[in-house]
XYZ file of N, CA, C and O in Angstrom:
428
model
N 102.641 332.268 176.387
C 102.177 333.188 176.688
C 100.837 332.334 177.295
O 100.493 331.235 176.403
N 100.488 332.755 178.090
C 99.277 331.308 179.132
C 97.978 332.087 178.489
O 97.693 333.453 178.671
N 96.890 331.129 178.342
C 95.874 331.480 178.024
C 94.843 331.902 178.935
O 94.791 331.147 180.150
N 93.776 332.832 178.685
C 93.059 333.347 179.313
C 91.977 332.127 179.634
O 90.986 332.366 178.417
N 91.821 332.163 180.524
C 90.563 330.860 180.364
C 89.457 331.527 181.031
O 88.967 332.123 182.084
N 88.394 331.333 180.705
C 86.726 331.550 180.596
C 85.834 330.377 181.372
O 86.678 329.192 180.620
N 85.127 330.347 182.286
C 84.511 329.446 182.256
C 83.885 328.600 181.545
O 84.221 327.146 181.400
N 83.226 328.740 180.352
C 82.840 327.959 178.967
C 84.202 328.023 178.461
O 84.249 326.270 177.660
N 85.629 328.372 178.372
C 86.857 327.988 177.365
C 87.450 327.184 178.614
O 87.718 325.973 177.745
N 87.019 327.152 179.638
C 88.380 326.006 180.830
C 86.890 324.709 180.003
O 87.900 323.456 180.178
N 85.862 324.803 180.536
C 85.172 323.608 180.053
C 84.976 322.928 178.877
O 85.493 321.677 178.867
N 85.146 323.907 177.785
C 85.584 323.269 176.578
C 86.827 322.547 176.483
O 87.012 321.350 175.612
N 87.992 323.185 176.804
C 89.307 322.349 177.016
C 89.642 321.059 177.671
O 90.090 320.440 177.455
N 88.797 321.083 178.558
C 88.285 319.981 179.518
C 87.847 319.126 179.105
O 87.988 317.618 178.878
N 86.587 318.987 178.437
C 85.768 318.265 177.321
C 86.675 317.740 175.940
O 86.802 316.385 175.512
N 88.064 318.125 175.392
C 88.891 317.877 174.701
C 89.828 317.353 175.419
O 89.966 315.986 174.141
N 89.955 317.551 176.515
C 91.305 316.481 176.800
C 90.236 314.816 177.527
O 90.908 313.897 176.860
N 89.086 315.217 177.961
C 88.912 314.291 178.297
C 88.424 313.200 177.163
O 87.947 311.754 177.311
N 88.206 313.852 175.953
C 87.910 312.734 174.755
C 89.270 312.169 174.490
O 88.746 310.980 174.065
N 90.175 312.493 174.704
C 91.421 311.922 174.144
C 91.723 311.026 175.239
O 92.034 309.992 174.927
N 91.054 310.583 176.365
C 91.749 310.270 177.738
C 90.498 309.075 177.864
O 90.780 308.333 178.653
N 89.421 309.206 177.205
C 88.212 308.593 177.846
C 88.655 307.285 177.247
O 89.344 306.667 176.277
N 88.224 306.296 178.029
C 88.186 304.967 177.475
C 88.877 304.094 178.730
O 89.714 305.061 179.660
N 88.197 302.828 179.174
C 88.736 302.485 180.355
C 90.178 302.239 180.774
O 90.713 302.153 181.871
N 91.021 301.889 179.426
C 92.401 301.828 179.444
C 93.291 302.762 179.497
O 94.587 302.264 179.643
N 93.226 303.679 178.615
C 94.130 304.743 178.111
C 94.822 304.988 179.284
O 96.212 305.518 179.108
N 93.933 305.518 180.631
C 95.544 305.926 181.857
C 96.508 304.651 182.450
O 97.268 305.134 182.306
N 95.935 303.394 181.857
C 96.551 302.440 182.293
C 98.033 302.062 181.412
O 99.044 301.686 181.865
N 97.295 302.176 180.409
C 98.305 301.935 179.224
C 99.020 303.671 179.844
O 100.339 303.247 179.319
N 98.822 304.184 179.601
C 99.642 305.517 180.154
C 100.479 305.385 181.276
O 102.067 305.538 181.169
N 100.261 304.928 182.047
C 101.032 304.224 183.547
C 101.963 303.989 183.100
O 102.816 303.666 183.573
N 102.148 302.865 182.134
C 103.037 301.775 181.679
C 103.848 302.299 180.957
O 104.814 301.504 180.584
N 103.864 303.233 180.135
C 104.711 304.161 179.303
C 105.017 305.435 179.885
O 106.238 305.741 179.539
N 104.847 305.610 181.143
C 105.958 306.822 181.820
C 106.878 306.957 181.949
O 107.898 305.478 182.081
N 107.714 308.083 182.157
C 109.385 307.861 182.304
C 109.989 307.005 181.189
O 110.883 306.879 181.060
N 109.667 307.110 179.744
C 110.455 307.033 178.593
C 110.277 305.833 178.758
O 111.592 305.155 177.612
N 109.225 304.493 179.334
C 109.595 303.173 179.155
C 109.064 303.008 177.599
O 108.168 303.759 176.880
N 109.455 302.004 177.043
C 109.047 301.775 175.836
C 108.718 300.127 176.094
O 109.604 299.221 176.673
N 107.649 299.640 175.554
C 107.092 298.289 175.654
C 106.772 297.922 174.247
O 106.151 298.717 173.420
N 106.916 296.268 174.330
C 106.225 295.139 173.102
C 104.727 295.586 173.520
O 104.494 295.492 174.357
N 104.136 295.368 172.134
C 102.715 294.999 172.271
C 102.297 293.852 173.667
O 101.841 293.844 174.284
N 102.798 292.821 173.161
C 103.162 291.961 174.336
C 103.312 292.023 175.895
O 102.882 291.034 176.449
N 104.380 292.900 175.837
C 104.895 293.515 177.340
C 103.495 294.095 178.109
O 103.236 293.735 179.227
N 102.550 294.796 176.908
C 101.815 295.661 177.524
C 100.727 294.648 177.693
O 99.505 294.660 178.687
N 100.238 293.503 177.192
C 99.242 292.616 177.276
C 99.446 292.009 178.220
O 98.768 291.550 179.292
N 100.754 291.629 179.130
C 100.992 290.761 180.008
C 100.842 291.985 181.361
O 100.427 291.524 182.424
N 101.457 293.223 181.373
C 101.178 294.096 182.261
C 99.525 294.383 182.090
O 99.132 294.726 183.836
N 98.938 294.275 181.585
C 97.734 294.665 181.886
C 96.743 293.269 181.310
O 95.587 293.300 180.351
N 96.690 292.228 182.277
C 95.690 290.969 182.250
C 94.565 291.206 181.581
O 94.274 290.194 180.816
N 93.707 292.108 182.560
C 92.495 291.833 182.139
C 92.146 293.125 180.350
O 90.840 292.932 180.190
N 92.409 293.284 180.013
C 92.290 293.999 178.580
C 92.410 292.534 177.463
O 93.214 292.282 177.677
N 91.455 293.137 176.609
C 91.315 292.192 175.343
C 92.762 292.760 174.617
O 92.907 293.929 174.877
N 92.944 291.628 173.964
C 93.599 291.802 172.642
C 93.313 293.200 171.594
O 94.026 294.063 171.321
N 91.842 292.980 171.412
C 91.544 293.939 170.416
C 90.814 295.451 171.288
O 91.503 295.920 170.391
N 90.975 295.156 172.539
C 90.856 296.758 172.902
C 92.188 297.245 173.083
O 91.910 298.499 173.016
N 92.989 296.437 173.599
C 94.235 297.195 173.448
C 94.648 297.576 172.066
O 95.378 299.095 172.392
N 94.714 297.089 171.183
C 94.741 297.845 169.754
C 94.179 298.675 169.578
O 94.820 299.467 168.898
N 93.031 298.858 169.925
C 91.962 299.876 169.590
C 92.603 300.782 170.337
O 92.696 302.214 169.832
N 93.037 300.577 171.699
C 93.411 302.057 172.546
C 94.672 302.574 172.222
O 94.370 303.861 171.951
N 95.597 301.711 171.633
C 96.843 302.025 171.130
C 96.593 303.080 169.809
O 97.169 304.249 169.746
N 95.677 302.662 169.140
C 95.913 303.454 167.817
C 95.049 304.384 167.819
O 95.265 305.449 167.266
N 94.131 304.581 169.087
C 93.382 306.125 168.951
C 94.408 306.843 169.508
O 94.195 308.308 169.008
N 95.311 306.364 170.913
C 96.115 307.628 171.421
C 97.582 307.952 170.248
O 97.640 309.089 170.810
N 97.475 307.086 168.925
C 98.354 307.776 168.588
C 98.220 308.565 167.491
O 98.625 309.352 167.495
N 96.712 308.178 167.272
C 96.319 309.259 166.484
C 96.149 310.434 167.201
O 96.238 311.502 166.342
N 95.417 310.419 168.073
C 95.903 311.660 169.007
C 97.027 312.521 169.531
O 97.157 313.436 169.897
N 97.972 311.662 168.920
C 99.475 312.356 169.244
C 100.156 312.054 170.739
O 101.176 312.857 171.237
N 99.370 311.219 171.891
C 100.017 310.697 172.992
C 101.224 309.638 172.665
O 101.850 309.500 173.423
N 100.800 308.762 171.922
C 101.825 307.885 171.822
C 102.589 307.685 170.839
O 102.098 307.986 169.550
N 103.709 307.073 170.668
C 104.527 306.777 169.238
C 104.784 305.483 168.932
O 104.654 304.525 170.114
N 104.346 304.930 167.924
C 104.344 303.204 167.389
C 105.433 303.102 166.150
O 105.817 304.034 165.576
N 106.120 302.683 166.720
C 108.103 301.773 165.941
C 107.948 300.928 165.407
O 107.888 299.892 166.379
N 108.100 300.385 164.381
C 107.983 299.216 163.365
C 109.278 299.337 162.985
O 109.989 299.706 162.390
N 109.793 298.121 163.462
C 111.070 297.213 163.027
C 110.153 296.253 162.243
O 109.973 295.396 162.483
N 110.861 296.672 160.810
C 110.740 295.458 159.919
C 111.469 294.417 159.889
O 112.860 294.807 159.338
N 111.262 293.400 160.294
C 112.497 292.050 160.430
C 111.173 291.207 160.442
O 110.375 291.268 161.024
N 111.762 289.796 160.859
C 111.235 288.686 160.900
C 111.259 288.239 162.028
O 112.118 287.907 162.494
N 110.499 287.933 163.012
C 108.929 288.386 162.902
C 109.005 289.854 163.417
O 110.296 290.448 163.899
N 107.995 290.447 162.837
C 107.851 291.698 162.504
C 107.686 292.286 164.656
O 107.662 291.388 165.302
N 108.742 293.429 164.610
C 108.475 294.004 165.740
C 108.177 295.607 166.387
O 108.555 296.205 165.315
N 107.068 295.528 167.478
C 106.653 297.092 167.204
C 106.423 297.374 168.674
O 106.528 296.709 169.681
N 107.217 298.839 168.769
C 107.259 298.959 170.223
C 106.464 300.474 170.212
O 106.115 301.200 169.681
N 106.002 300.290 171.675
C 105.281 301.705 171.763
C 106.064 302.213 173.196
O 106.488 302.112 173.921
N 105.900 304.083 172.613
C 106.776 305.058 174.045
C 105.101 306.216 173.718
O 104.819 306.380 172.852
N 105.614 306.915 174.759
C 104.803 308.247 174.828
C 105.789 308.896 174.050
O 106.964 309.144 173.941
N 104.689 310.260 173.161
C 105.509 311.020 172.229
C 105.726 312.161 173.653
O 105.372 311.991 174.899
N 106.662 313.257 173.679
C 106.968 314.340 174.385
C 105.697 315.258 174.937
O 105.330 315.238 176.429
N 104.546 315.101 173.623
C 103.446 315.560 174.095
C 103.024 314.708 175.573
O 102.092 315.068 176.217
N 102.485 313.391 175.276
C 102.500 312.332 175.907
C 102.642 312.347 177.428
O 102.366 312.855 178.450
N 104.098 312.525 177.427
C 104.954 312.258 178.858
C 104.298 313.363 179.446
O 104.476 313.752 180.832
N 103.891 314.572 179.253
C 103.926 316.107 179.850
C 102.565 315.534 180.928
O 102.652 316.515 181.655
N 101.825 315.039 180.018
C 100.384 314.063 181.320
C 100.929 313.708 182.689
O 100.366 313.601 183.100
N 102.131 313.475 182.570
C 102.480 312.751 184.063
C 101.788 313.776 185.360
O 101.664 312.782 186.084
N 102.862 314.743 185.248
C 102.512 315.394 186.508
C 100.865 315.483 186.601
O 100.793 315.558 187.708
N 100.228 315.562 185.362
C 98.609 316.321 185.806
C 98.236 314.788 186.652
O 97.000 314.674 187.366
N 98.560 313.621 185.860
C 97.877 312.374 186.621
C 98.514 311.669 187.934
O 97.930 311.399 188.566
N 99.730 312.321 188.007
C 100.403 312.611 190.022
C 99.295 312.857 190.355
O 99.077 312.655 191.699
N 99.174 314.012 189.994
C 98.456 315.152 190.691
C 96.788 314.454 190.925
O 96.222 314.526 191.806
N 96.333 313.885 190.078
C 95.042 313.067 190.246
C 95.038 312.188 190.940
O 94.334 312.030 192.245
N 96.093 311.477 191.013
C 96.190 310.495 192.049
C 96.102 310.422 193.407
O 95.927 310.065 194.649
N 97.559 311.545 193.415
C 97.409 312.807 194.781
C 96.244 313.115 195.579
O 95.542 312.874 196.932
N 95.071 313.451 194.650
C 93.780 314.343 194.868
C 93.296 312.764 195.050
O 92.206 312.824 196.330
N 93.094 312.067 195.028
C 92.370 310.514 194.853
C 92.718 309.949 196.281
O 91.944 309.382 197.071
N 93.876 310.461 196.509
C 94.544 309.912 197.811
C 93.994 310.566 199.096
O 93.581 309.659 200.124
N 93.704 311.482 198.821
C 92.878 312.764 200.039
C 91.704 312.174 200.210
O 91.307 313.305 201.002
N 91.017 311.296 199.669
C 89.666 311.539 199.786
C 89.084 311.200 201.055
O 89.957 309.712 201.798
N 88.551 311.159 201.772
C 87.991 311.440 203.417
C 86.894 310.702 202.810
O 85.794 310.770 202.475
């Protein structure tokens, strides 16, 4: 069943989405994980050289709490941690592609 949106409920929904995606680096991190990609922390650090280690940790933790990404810990020496999108996080891909196309059409 599709939800009937009113201007107020739509504004509230957008506000909730923006809270999940807010932050300078979250969308960049998402793009590196789209398509079922699995990345280790060090791979994300190398892929996004302008982000600090502290900020990357913070953004990953927030997205994990929000249910957008999944953190898999392998108990070995040295410890291995991988990040991937949850199914729900992967569903963002078409919406973000649409935003990129929208931005390309700016005249």
